[in-house]
Amino acid sequence: MKDKRYGLFRRITGPVIVLALLALAVGNLQAIGDYVRLYNYQPPAEIAAFADETTMTDEARKLYYVNHPKLADKQSFNDKCRSRGEKTIVLGCYHSVNRGIYLFDVKDERLKGVEQVTAAHEMLHAAYDRLSSKERKSIDTQLQDFYDTQVQDKRIRDTVAAYEQSEPNDLTNEMHSIFATEIAQLTPALESHYKRYFNDRSKLVELAGTYQMEFISRQDQVRAMDARLKGLKEEIDENSAELKRREAEISALQRQIEDDRQSGNIESYNARVPVYNGMVDRYNELIRSTQNSIAEYNRLVALRNDLALEVRELTRSIDSQLETIE
């Protein structure tokens, strides 16, 4: 019995010890790899500023700096981050196993915050990579449940839906980065998880909201103007039809007045003239109102086109895709 118990003990613990040693070895290799990557590494000022502005914790900074983040222009960013045939806007990418974080260098000052948020987003991919299987399973469940039951923001849901189409196998990985950087209110459990990586996550979400508002405010104004333009066009079309109808009535009455004059029917003539003048006055008043509506329509079209142009310019400034010569 003693030998059997010993043999049973040996058979159970033998693989456990091996696995533990392997885990320890892997952990040590990771620690060694991190040490090598960080040895004498000095992050560029902008890269370090992103960590400061997004309130990264020491653990997050390590994950961020281990990947030697780089701001890249269109050519180098496309070389590192774009897949062939990809059509969507890409602002950053993370290559696993500490092979780098690349951030698209956005020049437009109106979009301050986009690089910072992208840096945090990509760092969180590195963080997700390093979660244990148990941690990842728990986080995946929390993220999916939160999305299914609490996420109402159409933009967030559209973003997740796009990833569901393009990267279905990495959906919760993307949620892990999106929710932390773009959603202000999370569950207590998720907030606790993200405290590992950010000292004040609200500042990060505020940065995301700041640059997103540059798009949202203009798009909202364009939609409001489109609605007003639709109303004005309907009004102008209705007025135009009414003017044609009144013009016909005035012409008919004018012929009757002329007939009265030629026939010498003074009484009828005098009765019709005030009616005619009133109709002309109302006709001219409707013309002036319609002209004002047309002027307002043209003014709004110009403003709407200017805003739409600004949206296109903002979009172009974050579009890392290389322009082709046709």
Tab-separated table of C-alpha atoms in Angstrom:
chain	number	residue	atom	x	y	z
A	1	MET	CA	0.000	0.000	0.000
A	2	LYS	CA	2.797	2.332	0.827
A	3	ASP	CA	4.526	1.652	-2.441
A	4	LYS	CA	1.284	2.028	-4.319
A	5	ARG	CA	0.549	5.300	-2.638
A	6	TYR	CA	4.041	6.442	-3.461
A	7	GLY	CA	3.700	5.255	-7.016
A	8	LEU	CA	0.356	7.040	-7.375
A	9	PHE	CA	1.856	10.178	-5.898
A	10	ARG	CA	4.761	9.917	-8.260
A	11	ARG	CA	2.599	9.424	-11.317
A	12	ILE	CA	0.402	12.419	-10.469
A	13	THR	CA	3.041	14.869	-9.417
A	14	GLY	CA	5.628	13.985	-12.001
A	15	PRO	CA	3.861	15.734	-14.918
A	16	VAL	CA	2.776	18.562	-12.614
A	17	ILE	CA	6.368	19.204	-11.626
A	18	VAL	CA	7.413	19.116	-15.280
A	19	LEU	CA	4.655	21.527	-16.254
A	20	ALA	CA	5.534	23.797	-13.362
A	21	LEU	CA	9.171	23.780	-14.414
A	22	LEU	CA	8.172	24.478	-17.991
A	23	ALA	CA	5.963	27.352	-16.873
A	24	LEU	CA	8.795	28.671	-14.760
A	25	ALA	CA	11.163	28.339	-17.686
A	26	VAL	CA	8.740	30.122	-20.012
A	27	GLY	CA	8.231	32.826	-17.414
A	28	ASN	CA	11.963	33.212	-17.026
A	29	LEU	CA	12.447	33.328	-20.784
A	30	GLN	CA	9.808	36.050	-20.994
A	31	ALA	CA	11.469	37.958	-18.173
A	32	ILE	CA	14.841	37.581	-19.881
A	33	GLY	CA	13.341	38.683	-23.188
A	34	ASP	CA	11.787	41.705	-21.531
A	35	TYR	CA	15.075	42.572	-19.872
A	36	VAL	CA	16.914	42.390	-23.185
A	37	ARG	CA	14.285	44.495	-24.954
A	38	LEU	CA	14.285	47.135	-22.220
A	39	TYR	CA	18.035	47.195	-21.628
A	40	ASN	CA	19.281	50.685	-22.425
A	41	TYR	CA	15.953	51.451	-24.125
A	42	GLN	CA	14.954	55.098	-23.965
A	43	PRO	CA	11.505	55.790	-25.360
A	44	PRO	CA	11.248	58.780	-27.698
A	45	ALA	CA	9.700	61.807	-26.020
A	46	GLU	CA	6.385	61.500	-27.879
A	47	ILE	CA	6.106	57.800	-27.079
A	48	ALA	CA	6.735	58.452	-23.385
A	49	ALA	CA	4.257	61.330	-23.439
A	50	PHE	CA	1.549	58.982	-24.701
A	51	ALA	CA	2.136	56.742	-21.703
A	52	ASP	CA	1.912	59.753	-19.378
A	53	GLU	CA	-1.209	61.196	-20.978
A	54	THR	CA	-3.060	57.876	-20.867
A	55	THR	CA	-1.962	57.314	-17.224
A	56	MET	CA	-0.344	53.936	-17.911
A	57	THR	CA	0.720	52.020	-14.814
A	58	ASP	CA	4.230	50.595	-14.435
A	59	GLU	CA	2.978	47.226	-15.680
A	60	ALA	CA	1.392	48.844	-18.730
A	61	ARG	CA	4.483	50.925	-19.486
A	62	LYS	CA	6.603	47.809	-19.419
A	63	LEU	CA	4.303	46.074	-21.915
A	64	TYR	CA	4.276	49.225	-24.026
A	65	TYR	CA	8.022	49.848	-23.991
A	66	VAL	CA	8.954	46.182	-24.466
A	67	ASN	CA	7.328	46.531	-27.867
A	68	HIS	CA	9.441	49.597	-28.776
A	69	PRO	CA	6.495	51.717	-30.040
A	70	LYS	CA	7.144	53.767	-33.140
A	71	LEU	CA	5.323	56.630	-34.832
A	72	ALA	CA	5.307	55.850	-38.531
A	73	ASP	CA	4.537	57.780	-41.709
A	74	LYS	CA	2.239	56.302	-44.345
A	75	GLN	CA	4.880	54.331	-46.200
A	76	SER	CA	6.506	52.687	-43.184
A	77	PHE	CA	3.159	52.213	-41.422
A	78	ASN	CA	1.713	50.423	-44.438
A	79	ASP	CA	4.808	48.235	-44.626
A	80	LYS	CA	4.339	47.170	-41.004
A	81	CYS	CA	0.582	47.193	-40.479
A	82	ARG	CA	-1.550	46.902	-43.576
A	83	SER	CA	-2.787	43.665	-45.042
A	84	ARG	CA	-3.040	43.458	-48.794
A	85	GLY	CA	-6.444	44.589	-49.997
A	86	GLU	CA	-7.482	46.008	-46.620
A	87	LYS	CA	-9.976	48.840	-47.023
A	88	THR	CA	-10.619	49.996	-43.454
A	89	ILE	CA	-8.841	52.803	-41.655
A	90	VAL	CA	-5.980	51.447	-39.533
A	91	LEU	CA	-4.334	53.651	-36.888
A	92	GLY	CA	-2.066	51.194	-35.139
A	93	CYS	CA	-0.938	47.611	-34.981
A	94	TYR	CA	0.651	45.251	-32.485
A	95	HIS	CA	2.884	42.375	-33.531
A	96	SER	CA	2.847	39.632	-30.922
A	97	VAL	CA	5.887	38.162	-29.153
A	98	ASN	CA	7.289	41.633	-28.548
A	99	ARG	CA	7.773	42.326	-32.239
A	100	GLY	CA	6.565	45.878	-32.036
A	101	ILE	CA	3.807	48.448	-31.733
A	102	TYR	CA	3.375	50.849	-34.639
A	103	LEU	CA	1.295	54.021	-34.509
A	104	PHE	CA	0.221	56.049	-37.512
A	105	ASP	CA	1.602	59.575	-37.245
A	106	VAL	CA	-1.515	61.767	-37.400
A	107	LYS	CA	-0.578	65.361	-38.218
A	108	ASP	CA	-3.942	67.116	-37.904
A	109	GLU	CA	-3.939	69.151	-34.677
A	110	ARG	CA	-7.730	68.894	-34.463
A	111	LEU	CA	-7.344	65.193	-33.743
A	112	LYS	CA	-5.157	65.471	-30.665
A	113	GLY	CA	-5.732	62.347	-28.625
A	114	VAL	CA	-5.995	59.845	-31.457
A	115	GLU	CA	-2.342	58.743	-31.212
A	116	GLN	CA	-2.521	58.494	-27.425
A	117	VAL	CA	-5.662	56.351	-27.518
A	118	THR	CA	-4.184	54.178	-30.260
A	119	ALA	CA	-1.045	53.654	-28.153
A	120	ALA	CA	-3.183	52.489	-25.218
A	121	HIS	CA	-5.292	50.315	-27.511
A	122	GLU	CA	-2.258	48.499	-28.908
A	123	MET	CA	-0.634	48.151	-25.471
A	124	LEU	CA	-3.791	46.384	-24.323
A	125	HIS	CA	-3.336	43.820	-27.086
A	126	ALA	CA	0.053	43.049	-25.583
A	127	ALA	CA	-1.585	42.847	-22.151
A	128	TYR	CA	-4.233	40.463	-23.467
A	129	ASP	CA	-1.508	38.279	-24.944
A	130	ARG	CA	0.019	37.859	-21.502
A	131	LEU	CA	-3.132	36.923	-19.636
A	132	SER	CA	-3.162	33.382	-18.338
A	133	SER	CA	-5.716	31.042	-19.903
A	134	LYS	CA	-7.816	31.302	-16.745
A	135	GLU	CA	-7.660	35.118	-16.730
A	136	ARG	CA	-8.455	35.298	-20.431
A	137	LYS	CA	-11.451	32.998	-20.117
A	138	SER	CA	-12.828	35.137	-17.304
A	139	ILE	CA	-12.200	38.425	-19.134
A	140	ASP	CA	-13.655	37.086	-22.388
A	141	THR	CA	-16.865	36.133	-20.607
A	142	GLN	CA	-17.112	39.538	-18.922
A	143	LEU	CA	-16.462	41.422	-22.151
A	144	GLN	CA	-19.000	39.460	-24.164
A	145	ASP	CA	-21.642	39.749	-21.441
A	146	PHE	CA	-21.053	43.495	-21.142
A	147	TYR	CA	-21.363	43.911	-24.906
A	148	ASP	CA	-24.515	41.808	-25.107
A	149	THR	CA	-26.325	43.478	-22.219
A	150	GLN	CA	-25.015	47.016	-21.745
A	151	VAL	CA	-23.379	48.471	-24.849
A	152	GLN	CA	-25.910	50.777	-26.533
A	153	ASP	CA	-23.551	53.151	-28.358
A	154	LYS	CA	-24.124	52.568	-32.085
A	155	ARG	CA	-20.578	53.580	-33.000
A	156	ILE	CA	-19.108	51.021	-30.578
A	157	ARG	CA	-21.481	48.317	-31.772
A	158	ASP	CA	-20.664	49.135	-35.407
A	159	THR	CA	-16.942	48.938	-34.611
A	160	VAL	CA	-17.331	45.559	-32.919
A	161	ALA	CA	-19.502	44.325	-35.790
A	162	ALA	CA	-16.770	45.314	-38.257
A	163	TYR	CA	-14.187	43.356	-36.260
A	164	GLU	CA	-16.605	40.430	-36.104
A	165	GLN	CA	-16.462	40.342	-39.886
A	166	SER	CA	-12.755	41.006	-40.337
A	167	GLU	CA	-11.238	39.309	-37.272
A	168	PRO	CA	-13.804	36.889	-35.794
A	169	ASN	CA	-11.147	34.864	-33.974
A	170	ASP	CA	-9.827	37.951	-32.163
A	171	LEU	CA	-13.132	39.596	-31.308
A	172	THR	CA	-12.795	39.591	-27.505
A	173	ASN	CA	-9.178	40.695	-27.881
A	174	GLU	CA	-10.448	43.746	-29.774
A	175	MET	CA	-13.237	44.308	-27.256
A	176	HIS	CA	-10.580	44.276	-24.525
A	177	SER	CA	-8.867	47.246	-26.173
A	178	ILE	CA	-11.968	49.116	-27.384
A	179	PHE	CA	-13.957	49.042	-24.157
A	180	ALA	CA	-11.058	50.229	-22.012
A	181	THR	CA	-10.196	53.158	-24.255
A	182	GLU	CA	-13.643	54.318	-25.420
A	183	ILE	CA	-16.355	53.449	-22.883
A	184	ALA	CA	-16.633	55.569	-19.757
A	185	GLN	CA	-18.742	53.260	-17.564
A	186	LEU	CA	-17.815	49.593	-17.259
A	187	THR	CA	-18.710	46.916	-14.742
A	188	PRO	CA	-16.850	46.972	-11.398
A	189	ALA	CA	-15.056	43.745	-12.363
A	190	LEU	CA	-13.825	45.197	-15.656
A	191	GLU	CA	-12.835	48.458	-13.972
A	192	SER	CA	-10.795	46.447	-11.476
A	193	HIS	CA	-9.105	44.576	-14.309
A	194	TYR	CA	-8.160	47.745	-16.174
A	195	LYS	CA	-6.669	49.303	-13.038
A	196	ARG	CA	-3.728	47.026	-13.733
A	197	TYR	CA	-2.993	49.170	-16.775
A	198	PHE	CA	-4.297	52.702	-16.089
A	199	ASN	CA	-4.139	54.892	-13.010
A	200	ASP	CA	-7.048	57.019	-14.242
A	201	ARG	CA	-8.876	55.446	-17.146
A	202	SER	CA	-11.304	58.383	-17.341
A	203	LYS	CA	-8.527	60.559	-18.787
A	204	LEU	CA	-7.976	58.025	-21.533
A	205	VAL	CA	-11.688	57.901	-22.395
A	206	GLU	CA	-11.753	61.708	-22.347
A	207	LEU	CA	-8.956	61.778	-24.927
A	208	ALA	CA	-10.933	59.379	-27.103
A	209	GLY	CA	-14.042	61.522	-26.774
A	210	THR	CA	-12.150	64.688	-27.671
A	211	TYR	CA	-10.968	63.559	-31.078
A	212	GLN	CA	-14.135	61.594	-31.821
A	213	MET	CA	-16.169	64.744	-31.134
A	214	GLU	CA	-14.359	66.465	-34.007
A	215	PHE	CA	-16.092	63.974	-36.286
A	216	ILE	CA	-19.359	63.603	-34.374
A	217	SER	CA	-20.092	67.335	-34.063
A	218	ARG	CA	-19.558	67.920	-37.775
A	219	GLN	CA	-21.521	64.837	-38.785
A	220	ASP	CA	-24.394	65.893	-36.519
A	221	GLN	CA	-24.381	69.353	-38.088
A	222	VAL	CA	-24.382	67.846	-41.578
A	223	ARG	CA	-27.351	65.634	-40.683
A	224	ALA	CA	-29.227	68.610	-39.188
A	225	MET	CA	-28.518	70.686	-42.292
A	226	ASP	CA	-29.613	67.847	-44.564
A	227	ALA	CA	-32.934	67.714	-42.711
A	228	ARG	CA	-33.343	71.508	-42.996
A	229	LEU	CA	-32.395	71.420	-46.682
A	230	LYS	CA	-34.994	68.728	-47.323
A	231	GLY	CA	-37.646	70.889	-45.642
A	232	LEU	CA	-36.598	73.967	-47.578
A	233	LYS	CA	-36.654	72.097	-50.898
A	234	GLU	CA	-40.172	70.841	-50.202
A	235	GLU	CA	-41.225	74.391	-49.309
A	236	ILE	CA	-39.626	75.833	-52.452
A	237	ASP	CA	-41.233	73.172	-54.649
A	238	GLU	CA	-44.643	73.785	-53.074
A	239	ASN	CA	-44.240	77.569	-53.476
A	240	SER	CA	-43.205	77.161	-57.096
A	241	ALA	CA	-46.301	75.096	-57.819
A	242	GLU	CA	-48.477	77.640	-55.980
A	243	LEU	CA	-46.903	80.528	-57.911
A	244	LYS	CA	-47.764	78.838	-61.205
A	245	ARG	CA	-51.338	78.352	-60.055
A	246	ARG	CA	-51.648	81.992	-58.916
A	247	GLU	CA	-50.014	83.230	-62.100
A	248	ALA	CA	-52.699	81.443	-64.117
A	249	GLU	CA	-55.450	82.948	-61.922
A	250	ILE	CA	-53.984	86.439	-62.278
A	251	SER	CA	-53.695	86.066	-66.053
A	252	ALA	CA	-57.311	84.922	-66.270
A	253	LEU	CA	-58.526	87.854	-64.139
A	254	GLN	CA	-56.385	90.232	-66.165
A	255	ARG	CA	-58.164	89.106	-69.359
A	256	GLN	CA	-61.540	89.639	-67.703
A	257	ILE	CA	-60.558	93.161	-66.640
A	258	GLU	CA	-59.388	93.903	-70.170
A	259	ASP	CA	-62.673	92.616	-71.555
A	260	ASP	CA	-64.554	94.887	-69.096
A	261	ARG	CA	-62.531	97.883	-70.228
A	262	GLN	CA	-63.025	97.208	-73.880
A	263	SER	CA	-66.767	96.580	-73.436
A	264	GLY	CA	-67.171	99.670	-71.262
A	265	ASN	CA	-68.411	97.686	-68.274
A	266	ILE	CA	-67.041	100.188	-65.762
A	267	GLU	CA	-68.827	98.719	-62.733
A	268	SER	CA	-67.413	95.250	-63.300
A	269	TYR	CA	-64.057	96.722	-64.194
A	270	ASN	CA	-63.870	98.717	-60.940
A	271	ALA	CA	-64.941	95.684	-58.895
A	272	ARG	CA	-62.303	93.422	-60.385
A	273	VAL	CA	-59.308	95.781	-60.129
A	274	PRO	CA	-58.914	95.671	-56.275
A	275	VAL	CA	-59.204	91.883	-56.373
A	276	TYR	CA	-56.561	91.780	-59.090
A	277	ASN	CA	-54.222	94.095	-57.149
A	278	GLY	CA	-54.629	91.994	-53.998
A	279	MET	CA	-53.813	88.831	-55.935
A	280	VAL	CA	-50.713	90.477	-57.412
A	281	ASP	CA	-49.594	91.664	-53.967
A	282	ARG	CA	-49.943	88.162	-52.525
A	283	TYR	CA	-48.192	86.713	-55.565
A	284	ASN	CA	-45.254	89.095	-55.135
A	285	GLU	CA	-45.144	88.355	-51.400
A	286	LEU	CA	-44.911	84.622	-52.129
A	287	ILE	CA	-42.159	85.296	-54.676
A	288	ARG	CA	-40.156	87.211	-52.046
A	289	SER	CA	-40.694	84.426	-49.491
A	290	THR	CA	-39.603	81.815	-52.025
A	291	GLN	CA	-36.545	83.851	-52.982
A	292	ASN	CA	-35.601	84.069	-49.302
A	293	SER	CA	-36.015	80.301	-48.969
A	294	ILE	CA	-33.858	79.760	-52.049
A	295	ALA	CA	-31.170	82.074	-50.632
A	296	GLU	CA	-31.291	80.204	-47.305
A	297	TYR	CA	-31.122	76.891	-49.167
A	298	ASN	CA	-28.058	77.997	-51.123
A	299	ARG	CA	-26.399	79.346	-47.967
A	300	LEU	CA	-26.965	76.052	-46.127
A	301	VAL	CA	-25.717	74.028	-49.097
A	302	ALA	CA	-22.430	75.967	-48.991
A	303	LEU	CA	-22.104	75.506	-45.215
A	304	ARG	CA	-23.054	71.839	-45.457
A	305	ASN	CA	-20.482	71.249	-48.198
A	306	ASP	CA	-17.799	73.013	-46.151
A	307	LEU	CA	-18.564	70.792	-43.156
A	308	ALA	CA	-18.622	67.670	-45.304
A	309	LEU	CA	-15.247	68.715	-46.710
A	310	GLU	CA	-13.897	69.098	-43.167
A	311	VAL	CA	-15.116	65.584	-42.325
A	312	ARG	CA	-13.381	64.241	-45.431
A	313	GLU	CA	-10.190	66.104	-44.504
A	314	LEU	CA	-10.291	64.713	-40.961
A	315	THR	CA	-10.901	61.231	-42.304
A	316	ARG	CA	-8.059	61.605	-44.787
A	317	SER	CA	-5.724	62.711	-41.997
A	318	ILE	CA	-6.232	59.427	-40.127
A	319	ASP	CA	-6.288	57.245	-43.230
A	320	SER	CA	-2.934	55.536	-43.414
A	321	GLN	CA	-3.714	53.980	-46.785
A	322	LEU	CA	-1.302	55.026	-49.491
A	323	GLU	CA	-2.834	57.026	-52.330
A	324	THR	CA	-2.623	55.368	-55.717
A	325	ILE	CA	-1.926	57.125	-58.985
A	326	GLU	CA	-4.660	56.538	-61.551
